[in-house]
PDB file of C-alpha atoms in Angstrom:
ATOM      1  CA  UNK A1218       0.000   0.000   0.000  1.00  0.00           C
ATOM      2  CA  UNK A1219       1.618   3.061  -1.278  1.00  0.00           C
ATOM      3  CA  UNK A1220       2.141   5.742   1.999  1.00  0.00           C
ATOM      4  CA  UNK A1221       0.362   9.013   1.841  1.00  0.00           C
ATOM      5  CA  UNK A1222       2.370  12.863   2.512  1.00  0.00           C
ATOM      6  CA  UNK A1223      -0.024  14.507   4.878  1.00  0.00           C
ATOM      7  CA  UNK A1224      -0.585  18.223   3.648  1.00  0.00           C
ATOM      8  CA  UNK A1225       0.823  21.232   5.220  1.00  0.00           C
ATOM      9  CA  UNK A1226      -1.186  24.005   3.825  1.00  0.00           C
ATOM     10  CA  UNK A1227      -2.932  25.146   6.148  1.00  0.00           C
ATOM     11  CA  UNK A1228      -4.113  28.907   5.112  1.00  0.00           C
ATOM     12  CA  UNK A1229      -7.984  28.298   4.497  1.00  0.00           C
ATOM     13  CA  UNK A1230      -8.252  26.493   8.032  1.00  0.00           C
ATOM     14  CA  UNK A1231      -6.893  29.386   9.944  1.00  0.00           C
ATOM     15  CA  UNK A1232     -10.248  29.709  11.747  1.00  0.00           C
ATOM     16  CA  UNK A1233     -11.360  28.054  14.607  1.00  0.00           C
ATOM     17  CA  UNK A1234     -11.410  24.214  13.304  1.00  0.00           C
ATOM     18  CA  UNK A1235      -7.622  25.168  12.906  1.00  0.00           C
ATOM     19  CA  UNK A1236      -7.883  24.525  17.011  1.00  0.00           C
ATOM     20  CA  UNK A1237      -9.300  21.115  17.375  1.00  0.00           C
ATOM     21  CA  UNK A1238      -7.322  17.953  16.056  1.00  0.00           C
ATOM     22  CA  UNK A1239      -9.132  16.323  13.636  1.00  0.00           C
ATOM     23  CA  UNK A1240     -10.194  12.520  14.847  1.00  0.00           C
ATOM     24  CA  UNK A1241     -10.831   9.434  12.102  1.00  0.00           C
ATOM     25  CA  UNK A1242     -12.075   6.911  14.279  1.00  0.00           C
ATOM     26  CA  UNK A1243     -13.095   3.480  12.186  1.00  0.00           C
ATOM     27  CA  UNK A1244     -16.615   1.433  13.868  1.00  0.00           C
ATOM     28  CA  UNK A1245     -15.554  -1.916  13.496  1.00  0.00           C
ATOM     29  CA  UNK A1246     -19.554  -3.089  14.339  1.00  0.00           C
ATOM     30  CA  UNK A1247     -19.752  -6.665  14.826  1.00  0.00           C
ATOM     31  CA  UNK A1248     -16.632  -7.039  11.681  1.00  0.00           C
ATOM     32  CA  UNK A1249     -13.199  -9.439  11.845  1.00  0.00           C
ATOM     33  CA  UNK A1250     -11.407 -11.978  14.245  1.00  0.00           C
ATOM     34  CA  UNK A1251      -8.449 -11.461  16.686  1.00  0.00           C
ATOM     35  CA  UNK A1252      -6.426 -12.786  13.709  1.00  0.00           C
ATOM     36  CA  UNK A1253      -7.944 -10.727  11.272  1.00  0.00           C
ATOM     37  CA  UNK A1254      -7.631  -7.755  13.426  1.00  0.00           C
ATOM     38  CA  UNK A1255      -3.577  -8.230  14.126  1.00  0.00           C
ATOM     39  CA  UNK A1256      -3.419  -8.473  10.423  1.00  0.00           C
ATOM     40  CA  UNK A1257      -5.176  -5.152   9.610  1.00  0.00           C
ATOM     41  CA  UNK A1258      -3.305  -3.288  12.296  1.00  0.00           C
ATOM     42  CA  UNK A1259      -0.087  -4.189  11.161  1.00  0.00           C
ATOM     43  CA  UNK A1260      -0.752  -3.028   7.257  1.00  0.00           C
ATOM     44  CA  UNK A1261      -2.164   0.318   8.243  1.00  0.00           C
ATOM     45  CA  UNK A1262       0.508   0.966  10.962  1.00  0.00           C
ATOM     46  CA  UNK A1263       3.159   1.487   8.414  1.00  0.00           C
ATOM     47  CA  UNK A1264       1.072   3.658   6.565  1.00  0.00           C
ATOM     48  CA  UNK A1265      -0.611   6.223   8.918  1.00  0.00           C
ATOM     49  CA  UNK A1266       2.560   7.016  10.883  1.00  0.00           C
ATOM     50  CA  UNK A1267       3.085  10.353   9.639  1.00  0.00           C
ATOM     51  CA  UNK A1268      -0.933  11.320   9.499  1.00  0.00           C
ATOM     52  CA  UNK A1269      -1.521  14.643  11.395  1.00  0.00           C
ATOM     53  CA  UNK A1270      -5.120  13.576  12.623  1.00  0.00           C
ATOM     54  CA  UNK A1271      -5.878  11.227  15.414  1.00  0.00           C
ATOM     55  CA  UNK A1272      -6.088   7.527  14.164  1.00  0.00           C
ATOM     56  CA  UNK A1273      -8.737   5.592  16.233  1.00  0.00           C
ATOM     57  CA  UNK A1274     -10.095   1.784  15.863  1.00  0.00           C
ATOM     58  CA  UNK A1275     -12.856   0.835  18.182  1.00  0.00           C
ATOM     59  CA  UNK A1276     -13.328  -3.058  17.555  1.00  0.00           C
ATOM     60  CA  UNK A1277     -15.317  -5.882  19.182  1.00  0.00           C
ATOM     61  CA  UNK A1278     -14.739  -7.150  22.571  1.00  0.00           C
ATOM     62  CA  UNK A1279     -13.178 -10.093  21.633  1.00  0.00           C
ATOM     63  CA  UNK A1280     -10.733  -8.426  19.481  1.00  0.00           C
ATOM     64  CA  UNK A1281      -9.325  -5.958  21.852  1.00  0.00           C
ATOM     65  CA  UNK A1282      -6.156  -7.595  23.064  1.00  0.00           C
ATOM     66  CA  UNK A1283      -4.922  -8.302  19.866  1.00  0.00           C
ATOM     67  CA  UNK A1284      -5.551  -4.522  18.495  1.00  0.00           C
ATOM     68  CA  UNK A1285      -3.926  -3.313  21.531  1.00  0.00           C
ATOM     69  CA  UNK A1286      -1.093  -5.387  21.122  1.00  0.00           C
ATOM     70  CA  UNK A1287      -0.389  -4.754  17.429  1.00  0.00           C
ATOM     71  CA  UNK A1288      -0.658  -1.123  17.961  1.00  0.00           C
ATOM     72  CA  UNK A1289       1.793  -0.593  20.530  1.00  0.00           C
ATOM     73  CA  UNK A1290       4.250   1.733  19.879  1.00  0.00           C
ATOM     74  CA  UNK A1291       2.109   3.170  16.891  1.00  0.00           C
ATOM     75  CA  UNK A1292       0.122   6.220  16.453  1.00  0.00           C
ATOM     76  CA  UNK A1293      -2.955   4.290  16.404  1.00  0.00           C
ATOM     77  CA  UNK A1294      -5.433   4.404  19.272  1.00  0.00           C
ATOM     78  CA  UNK A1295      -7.664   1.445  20.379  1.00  0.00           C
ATOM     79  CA  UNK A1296     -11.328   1.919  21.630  1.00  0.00           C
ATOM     80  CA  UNK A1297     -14.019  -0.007  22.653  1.00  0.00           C
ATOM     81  CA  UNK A1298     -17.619  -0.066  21.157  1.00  0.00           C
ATOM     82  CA  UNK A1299     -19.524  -0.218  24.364  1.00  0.00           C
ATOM     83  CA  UNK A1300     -19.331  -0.265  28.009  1.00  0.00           C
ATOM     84  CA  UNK A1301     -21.384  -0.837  31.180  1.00  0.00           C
ATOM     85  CA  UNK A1302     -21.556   2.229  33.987  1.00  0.00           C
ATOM     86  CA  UNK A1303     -21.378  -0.249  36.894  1.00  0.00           C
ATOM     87  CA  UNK A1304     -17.792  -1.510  38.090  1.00  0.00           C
ATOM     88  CA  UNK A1305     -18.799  -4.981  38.581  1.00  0.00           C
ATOM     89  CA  UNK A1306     -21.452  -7.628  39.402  1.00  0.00           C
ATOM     90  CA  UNK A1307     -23.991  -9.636  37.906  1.00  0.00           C
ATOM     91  CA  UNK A1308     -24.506  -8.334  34.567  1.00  0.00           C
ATOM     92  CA  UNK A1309     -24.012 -10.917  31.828  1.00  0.00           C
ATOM     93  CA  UNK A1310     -22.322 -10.212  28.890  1.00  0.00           C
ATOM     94  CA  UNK A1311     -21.656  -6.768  29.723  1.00  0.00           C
ATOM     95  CA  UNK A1312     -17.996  -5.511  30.044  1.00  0.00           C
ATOM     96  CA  UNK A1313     -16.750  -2.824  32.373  1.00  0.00           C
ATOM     97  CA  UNK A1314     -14.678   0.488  32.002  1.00  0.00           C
ATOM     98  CA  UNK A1315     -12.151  -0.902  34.572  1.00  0.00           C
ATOM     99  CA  UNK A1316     -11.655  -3.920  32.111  1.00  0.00           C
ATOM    100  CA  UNK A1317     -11.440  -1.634  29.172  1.00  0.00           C
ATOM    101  CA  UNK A1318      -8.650   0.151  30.714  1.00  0.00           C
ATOM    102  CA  UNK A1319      -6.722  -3.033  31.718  1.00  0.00           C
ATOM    103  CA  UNK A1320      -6.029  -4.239  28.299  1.00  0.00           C
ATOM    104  CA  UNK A1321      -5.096  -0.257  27.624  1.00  0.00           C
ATOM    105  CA  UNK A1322      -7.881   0.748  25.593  1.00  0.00           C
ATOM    106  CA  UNK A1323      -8.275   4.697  25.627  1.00  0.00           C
ATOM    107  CA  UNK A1324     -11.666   5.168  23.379  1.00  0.00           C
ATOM    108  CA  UNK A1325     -15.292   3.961  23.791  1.00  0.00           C
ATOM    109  CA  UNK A1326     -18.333   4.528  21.455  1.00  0.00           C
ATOM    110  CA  UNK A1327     -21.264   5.371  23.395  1.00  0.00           C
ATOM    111  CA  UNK A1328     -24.853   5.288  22.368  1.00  0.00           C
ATOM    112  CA  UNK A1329     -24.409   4.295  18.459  1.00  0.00           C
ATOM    113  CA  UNK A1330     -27.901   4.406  17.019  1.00  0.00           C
ATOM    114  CA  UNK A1331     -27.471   0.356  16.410  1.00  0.00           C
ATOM    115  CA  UNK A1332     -27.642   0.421  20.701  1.00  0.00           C
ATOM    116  CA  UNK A1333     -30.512   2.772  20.701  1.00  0.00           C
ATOM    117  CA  UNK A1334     -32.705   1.004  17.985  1.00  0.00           C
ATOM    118  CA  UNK A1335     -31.663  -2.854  19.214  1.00  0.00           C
ATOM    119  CA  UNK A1336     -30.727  -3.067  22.627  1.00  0.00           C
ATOM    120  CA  UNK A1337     -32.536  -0.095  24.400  1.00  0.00           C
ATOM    121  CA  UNK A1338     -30.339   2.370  24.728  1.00  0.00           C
ATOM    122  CA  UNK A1339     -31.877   5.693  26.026  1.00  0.00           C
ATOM    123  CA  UNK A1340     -30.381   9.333  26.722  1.00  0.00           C
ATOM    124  CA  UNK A1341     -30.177   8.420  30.080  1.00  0.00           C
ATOM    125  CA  UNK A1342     -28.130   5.049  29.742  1.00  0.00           C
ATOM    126  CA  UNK A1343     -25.876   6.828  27.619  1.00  0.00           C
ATOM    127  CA  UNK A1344     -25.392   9.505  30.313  1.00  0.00           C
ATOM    128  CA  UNK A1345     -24.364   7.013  32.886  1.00  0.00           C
ATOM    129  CA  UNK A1346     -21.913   5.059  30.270  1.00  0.00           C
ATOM    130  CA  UNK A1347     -20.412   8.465  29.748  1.00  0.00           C
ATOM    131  CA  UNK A1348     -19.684   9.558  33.253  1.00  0.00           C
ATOM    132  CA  UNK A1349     -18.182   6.326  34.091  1.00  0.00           C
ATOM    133  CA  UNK A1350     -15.546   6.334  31.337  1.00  0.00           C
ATOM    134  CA  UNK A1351     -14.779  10.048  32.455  1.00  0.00           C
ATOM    135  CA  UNK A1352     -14.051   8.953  35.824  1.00  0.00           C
ATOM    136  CA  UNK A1353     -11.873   5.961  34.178  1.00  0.00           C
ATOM    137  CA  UNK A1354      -9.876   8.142  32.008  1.00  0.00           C
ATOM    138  CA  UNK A1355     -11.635   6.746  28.388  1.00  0.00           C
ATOM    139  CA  UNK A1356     -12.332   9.392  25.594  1.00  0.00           C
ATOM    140  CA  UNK A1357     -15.887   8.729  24.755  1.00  0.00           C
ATOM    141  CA  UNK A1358     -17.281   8.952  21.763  1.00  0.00           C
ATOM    142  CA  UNK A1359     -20.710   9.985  22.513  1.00  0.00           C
ATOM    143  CA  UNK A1360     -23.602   9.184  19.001  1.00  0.00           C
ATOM    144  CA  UNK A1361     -26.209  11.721  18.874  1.00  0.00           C
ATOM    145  CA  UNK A1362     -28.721  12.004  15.409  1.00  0.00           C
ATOM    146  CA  UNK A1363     -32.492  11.935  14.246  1.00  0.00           C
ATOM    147  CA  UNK A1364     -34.064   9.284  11.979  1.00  0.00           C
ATOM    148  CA  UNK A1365     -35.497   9.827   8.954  1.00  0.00           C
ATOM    149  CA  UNK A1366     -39.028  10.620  10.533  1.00  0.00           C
ATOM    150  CA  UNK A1367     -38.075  12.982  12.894  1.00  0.00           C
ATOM    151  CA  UNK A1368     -35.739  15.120  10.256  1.00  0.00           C
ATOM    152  CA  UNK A1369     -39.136  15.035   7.736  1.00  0.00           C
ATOM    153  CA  UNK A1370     -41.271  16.445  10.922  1.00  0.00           C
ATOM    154  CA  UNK A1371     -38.853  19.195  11.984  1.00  0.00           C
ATOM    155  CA  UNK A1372     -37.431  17.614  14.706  1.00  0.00           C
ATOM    156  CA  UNK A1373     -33.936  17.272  14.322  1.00  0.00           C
ATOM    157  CA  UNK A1374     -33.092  20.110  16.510  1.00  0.00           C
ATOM    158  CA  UNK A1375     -35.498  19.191  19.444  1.00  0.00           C
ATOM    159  CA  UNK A1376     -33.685  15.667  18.791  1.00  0.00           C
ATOM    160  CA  UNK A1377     -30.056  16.687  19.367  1.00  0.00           C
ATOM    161  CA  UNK A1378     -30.682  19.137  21.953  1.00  0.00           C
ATOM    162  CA  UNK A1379     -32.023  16.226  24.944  1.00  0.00           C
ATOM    163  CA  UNK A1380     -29.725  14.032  23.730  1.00  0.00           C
ATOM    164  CA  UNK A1381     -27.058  16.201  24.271  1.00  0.00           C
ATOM    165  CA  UNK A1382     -28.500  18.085  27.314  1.00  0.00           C
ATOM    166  CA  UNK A1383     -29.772  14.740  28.923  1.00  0.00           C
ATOM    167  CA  UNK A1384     -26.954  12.084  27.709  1.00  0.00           C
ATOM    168  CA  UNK A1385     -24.012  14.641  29.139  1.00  0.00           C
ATOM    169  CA  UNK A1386     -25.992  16.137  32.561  1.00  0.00           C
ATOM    170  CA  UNK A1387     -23.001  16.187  34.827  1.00  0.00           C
ATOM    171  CA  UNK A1388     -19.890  16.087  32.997  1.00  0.00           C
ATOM    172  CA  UNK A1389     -17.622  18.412  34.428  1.00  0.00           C
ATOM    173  CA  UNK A1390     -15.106  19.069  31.130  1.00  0.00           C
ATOM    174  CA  UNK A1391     -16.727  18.236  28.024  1.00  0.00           C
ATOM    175  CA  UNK A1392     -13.284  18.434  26.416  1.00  0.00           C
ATOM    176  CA  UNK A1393     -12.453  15.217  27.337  1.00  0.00           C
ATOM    177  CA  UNK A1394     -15.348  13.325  25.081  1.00  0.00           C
ATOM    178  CA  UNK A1395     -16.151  13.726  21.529  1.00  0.00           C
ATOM    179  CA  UNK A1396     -19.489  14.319  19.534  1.00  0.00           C
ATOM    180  CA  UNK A1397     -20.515  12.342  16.779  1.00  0.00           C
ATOM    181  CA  UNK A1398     -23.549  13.338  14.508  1.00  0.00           C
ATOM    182  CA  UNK A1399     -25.188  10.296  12.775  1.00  0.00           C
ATOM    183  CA  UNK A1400     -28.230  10.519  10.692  1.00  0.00           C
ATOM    184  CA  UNK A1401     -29.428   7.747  11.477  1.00  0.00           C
ATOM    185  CA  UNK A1402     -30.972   7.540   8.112  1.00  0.00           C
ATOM    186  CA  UNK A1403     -28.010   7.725   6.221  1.00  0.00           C
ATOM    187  CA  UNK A1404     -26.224   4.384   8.955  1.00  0.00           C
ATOM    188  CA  UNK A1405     -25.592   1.650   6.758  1.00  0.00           C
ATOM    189  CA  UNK A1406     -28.149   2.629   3.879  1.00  0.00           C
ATOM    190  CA  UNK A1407     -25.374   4.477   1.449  1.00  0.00           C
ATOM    191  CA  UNK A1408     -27.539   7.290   1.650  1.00  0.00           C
ATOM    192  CA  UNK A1409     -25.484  10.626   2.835  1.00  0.00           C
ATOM    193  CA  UNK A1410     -25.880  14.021   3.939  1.00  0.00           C
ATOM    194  CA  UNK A1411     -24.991  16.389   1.519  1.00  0.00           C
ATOM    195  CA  UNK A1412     -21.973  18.320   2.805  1.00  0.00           C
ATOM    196  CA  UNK A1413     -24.001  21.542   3.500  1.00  0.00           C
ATOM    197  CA  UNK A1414     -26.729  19.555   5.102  1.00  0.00           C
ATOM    198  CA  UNK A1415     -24.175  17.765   7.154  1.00  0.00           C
ATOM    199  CA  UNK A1416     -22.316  21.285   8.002  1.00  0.00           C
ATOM    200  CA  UNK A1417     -25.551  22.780   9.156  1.00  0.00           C
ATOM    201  CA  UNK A1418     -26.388  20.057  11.699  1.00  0.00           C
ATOM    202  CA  UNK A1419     -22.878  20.230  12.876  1.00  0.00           C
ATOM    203  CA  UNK A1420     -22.913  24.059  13.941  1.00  0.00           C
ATOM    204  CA  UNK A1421     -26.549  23.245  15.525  1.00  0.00           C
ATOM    205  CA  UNK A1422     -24.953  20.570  17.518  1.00  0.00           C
ATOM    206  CA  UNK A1423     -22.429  23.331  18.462  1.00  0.00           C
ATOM    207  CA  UNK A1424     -24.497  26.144  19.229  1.00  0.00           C
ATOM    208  CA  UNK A1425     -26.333  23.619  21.286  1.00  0.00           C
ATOM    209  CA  UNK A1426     -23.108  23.438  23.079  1.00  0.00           C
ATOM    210  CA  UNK A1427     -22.595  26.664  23.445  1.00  0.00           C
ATOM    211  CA  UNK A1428     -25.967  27.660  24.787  1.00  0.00           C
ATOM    212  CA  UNK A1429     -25.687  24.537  27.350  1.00  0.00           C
ATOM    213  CA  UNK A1430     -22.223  24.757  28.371  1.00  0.00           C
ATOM    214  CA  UNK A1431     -20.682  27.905  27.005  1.00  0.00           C
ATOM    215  CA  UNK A1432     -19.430  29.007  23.492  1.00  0.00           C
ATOM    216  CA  UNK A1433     -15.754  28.470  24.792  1.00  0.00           C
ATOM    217  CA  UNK A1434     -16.237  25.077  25.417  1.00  0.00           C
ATOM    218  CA  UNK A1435     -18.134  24.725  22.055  1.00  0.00           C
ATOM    219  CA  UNK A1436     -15.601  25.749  20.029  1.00  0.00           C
ATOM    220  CA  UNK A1437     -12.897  23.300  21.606  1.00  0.00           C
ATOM    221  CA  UNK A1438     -15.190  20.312  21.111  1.00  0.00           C
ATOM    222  CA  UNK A1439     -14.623  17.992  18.143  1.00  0.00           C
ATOM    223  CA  UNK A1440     -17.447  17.012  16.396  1.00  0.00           C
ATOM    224  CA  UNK A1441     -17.289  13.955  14.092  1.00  0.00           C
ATOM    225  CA  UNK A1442     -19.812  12.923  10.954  1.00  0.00           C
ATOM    226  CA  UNK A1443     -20.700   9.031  11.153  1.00  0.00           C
ATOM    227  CA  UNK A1444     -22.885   8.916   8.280  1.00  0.00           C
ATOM    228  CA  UNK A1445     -21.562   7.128   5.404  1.00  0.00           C
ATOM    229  CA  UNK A1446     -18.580   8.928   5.456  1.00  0.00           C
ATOM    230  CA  UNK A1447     -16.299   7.130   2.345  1.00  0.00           C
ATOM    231  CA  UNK A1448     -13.440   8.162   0.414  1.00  0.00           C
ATOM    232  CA  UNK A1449     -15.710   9.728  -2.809  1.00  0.00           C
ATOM    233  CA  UNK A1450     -16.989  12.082  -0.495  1.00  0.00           C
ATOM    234  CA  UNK A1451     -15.039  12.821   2.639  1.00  0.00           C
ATOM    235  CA  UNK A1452     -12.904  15.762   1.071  1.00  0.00           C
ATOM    236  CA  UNK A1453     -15.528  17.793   0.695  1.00  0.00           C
ATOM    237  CA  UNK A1454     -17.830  16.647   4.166  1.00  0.00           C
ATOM    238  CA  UNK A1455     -14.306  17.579   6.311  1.00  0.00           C
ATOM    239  CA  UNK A1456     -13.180  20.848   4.505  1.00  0.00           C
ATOM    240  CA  UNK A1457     -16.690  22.383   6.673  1.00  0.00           C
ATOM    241  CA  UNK A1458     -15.758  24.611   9.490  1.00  0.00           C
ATOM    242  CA  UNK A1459     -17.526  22.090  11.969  1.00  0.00           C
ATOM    243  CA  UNK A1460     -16.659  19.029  10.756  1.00  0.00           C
ATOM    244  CA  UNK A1461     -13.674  17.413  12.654  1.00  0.00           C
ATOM    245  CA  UNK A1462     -13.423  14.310  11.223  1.00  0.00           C
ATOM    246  CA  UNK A1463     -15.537  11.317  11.026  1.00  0.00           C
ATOM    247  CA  UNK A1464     -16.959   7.663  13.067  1.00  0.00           C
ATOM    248  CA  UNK A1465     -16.764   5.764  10.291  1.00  0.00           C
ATOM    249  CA  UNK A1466     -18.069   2.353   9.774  1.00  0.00           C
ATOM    250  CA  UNK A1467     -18.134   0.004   6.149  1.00  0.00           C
ATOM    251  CA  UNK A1468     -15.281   1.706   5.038  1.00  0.00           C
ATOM    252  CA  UNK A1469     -13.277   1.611   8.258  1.00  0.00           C
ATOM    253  CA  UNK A1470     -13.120  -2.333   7.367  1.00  0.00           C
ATOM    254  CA  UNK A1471     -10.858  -2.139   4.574  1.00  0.00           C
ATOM    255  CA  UNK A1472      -7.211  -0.217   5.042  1.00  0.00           C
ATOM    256  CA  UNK A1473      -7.288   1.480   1.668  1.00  0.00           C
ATOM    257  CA  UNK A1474     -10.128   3.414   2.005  1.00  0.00           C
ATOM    258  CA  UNK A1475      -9.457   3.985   5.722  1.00  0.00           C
ATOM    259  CA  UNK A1476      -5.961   5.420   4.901  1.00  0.00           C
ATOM    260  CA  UNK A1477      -8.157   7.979   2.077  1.00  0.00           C
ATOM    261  CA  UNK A1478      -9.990   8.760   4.879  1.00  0.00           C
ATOM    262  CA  UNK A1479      -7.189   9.605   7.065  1.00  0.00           C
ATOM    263  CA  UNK A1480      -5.297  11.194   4.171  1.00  0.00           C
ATOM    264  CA  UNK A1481      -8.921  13.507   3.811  1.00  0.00           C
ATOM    265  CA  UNK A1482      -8.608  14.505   7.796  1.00  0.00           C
ATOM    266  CA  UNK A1483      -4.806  15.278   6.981  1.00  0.00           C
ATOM    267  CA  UNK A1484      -5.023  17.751   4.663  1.00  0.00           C
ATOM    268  CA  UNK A1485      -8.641  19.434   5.932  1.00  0.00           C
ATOM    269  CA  UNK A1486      -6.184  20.264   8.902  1.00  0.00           C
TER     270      UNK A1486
END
């Protein structure tokens, strides 16, 4: 795989974007083995080193140890796609922060659309997911985004705004997680926001920051695009003023496109 040159001209971003490190963080979903997953980090190590965003995989469970292990000493950082708030007890199948953090993972995808329509995730589950990897020391990666019947009725504002006001009541520095917008009509269907219509929501989301938490804190925040972000169209969905990078999922699977998508984050910097 031939290794990108990230680009260093910088002149158009010289705003405020210019201030928050751009973050490509691949959604594994329920995709590859432990084997398969030592294999992929090792080809896209090589590649990435130089990239001047923030390279993030957040894999299944089971493949954890192994992504961990392969990415040592790499710029690539490992995250989980889930997590339980409680530290232990008798919750099956459930995995806790503290375990997360014992195999070194530093990321963890909270409240991904695929929770909230299959396994009941609600604003205020995500909430307590979110404060415990805060007090852990993960970087969440909290999902907010309206489905296709709430953006036809108006709602997408009203949507984003509990989400965010409910699923982040009590978090003392909201620096320390990231915001991803998914349209949750546009996960997994190939369908995407155009990049206007994806910049708008973004600087909603923000201003709904700002009015909730202050515009300083806003501004610092990194929001990320998870829907359908792909190499055809990721140039022009990151070169927006709010749109620091993208929680990506089909393509994230395959290290060619992910590298065009970390190449795209690169030079939008």
């Amino acid at each position: 795989m031939k290794r990108f040159i990230p680009s260093h001209n910088k002149e158009k971003h010289k705003m405020n974007k210019a201030k928050r490190k751009a973050i490509i963080a691949g959604n594994w979903k329920m995709n590859k083995t432990p084997s398969e997953t030592t294999a992929f980090v090792k080809e896209l190590a090589p590649v990435v080193k130089d990239a001047e965003c923030e390279v993030v995989i957040c894999v299944p469970f089971v493949d954890l140890q192994n992504a961990v292990e392969a990415a040592k000493g790499t710029n690539i950082h490992v995250g989980a796609e889930n997590l339980h708030w409680k530290e232990s007890g008798a919750y099956t199948g459930e995995i806790s922060a503290a375990m997360l953090c014992d195999l070194g993972v530093e990321y963890v995808v909270i409240g991904h659309s695929e929770r909230r329509q299959y396994f009941a995730e609600t604003d205020e589950t995500v909430n307590l997911r979110t404060l415990k990897a805060l007090e852990k020391g993960l970087t969440p990666i909290v999902c907010v985004g309206e489905t296709l019947e709430e953006r036809e009725t108006g709602k997408t504002e009203e949507v984003l705004k509990r989400q965010i006001t409910v699923g982040l009541k009590g978090v003392e520095d909201l620096t320390k997680l990231v915001i991803a917008y998914e349209p949750v009509w546009a996960i997994g269907t190939g369908k995407t926001a155009t990049p206007a219509m994806a910049q708008e929501v973004h600087a909603a989301i923000r201003k709904i920051l700002a009015d909730t938490f202050g515009a300083e804190v806003a501004e610092k925040m990194q929001i990320l695009y998870g829907g359908s972000m792909k190499p055809e169209n990721a140039d022009a969905l990151l070169a927006e003023k709010d749109i620091d990078g993208g929680l990506i999922g089909g393509a994230a699977l395959k290290a060619d496109s992910f590298v065009a998508l970390i190449e795209s984050a690169s030079k939008a910097l």
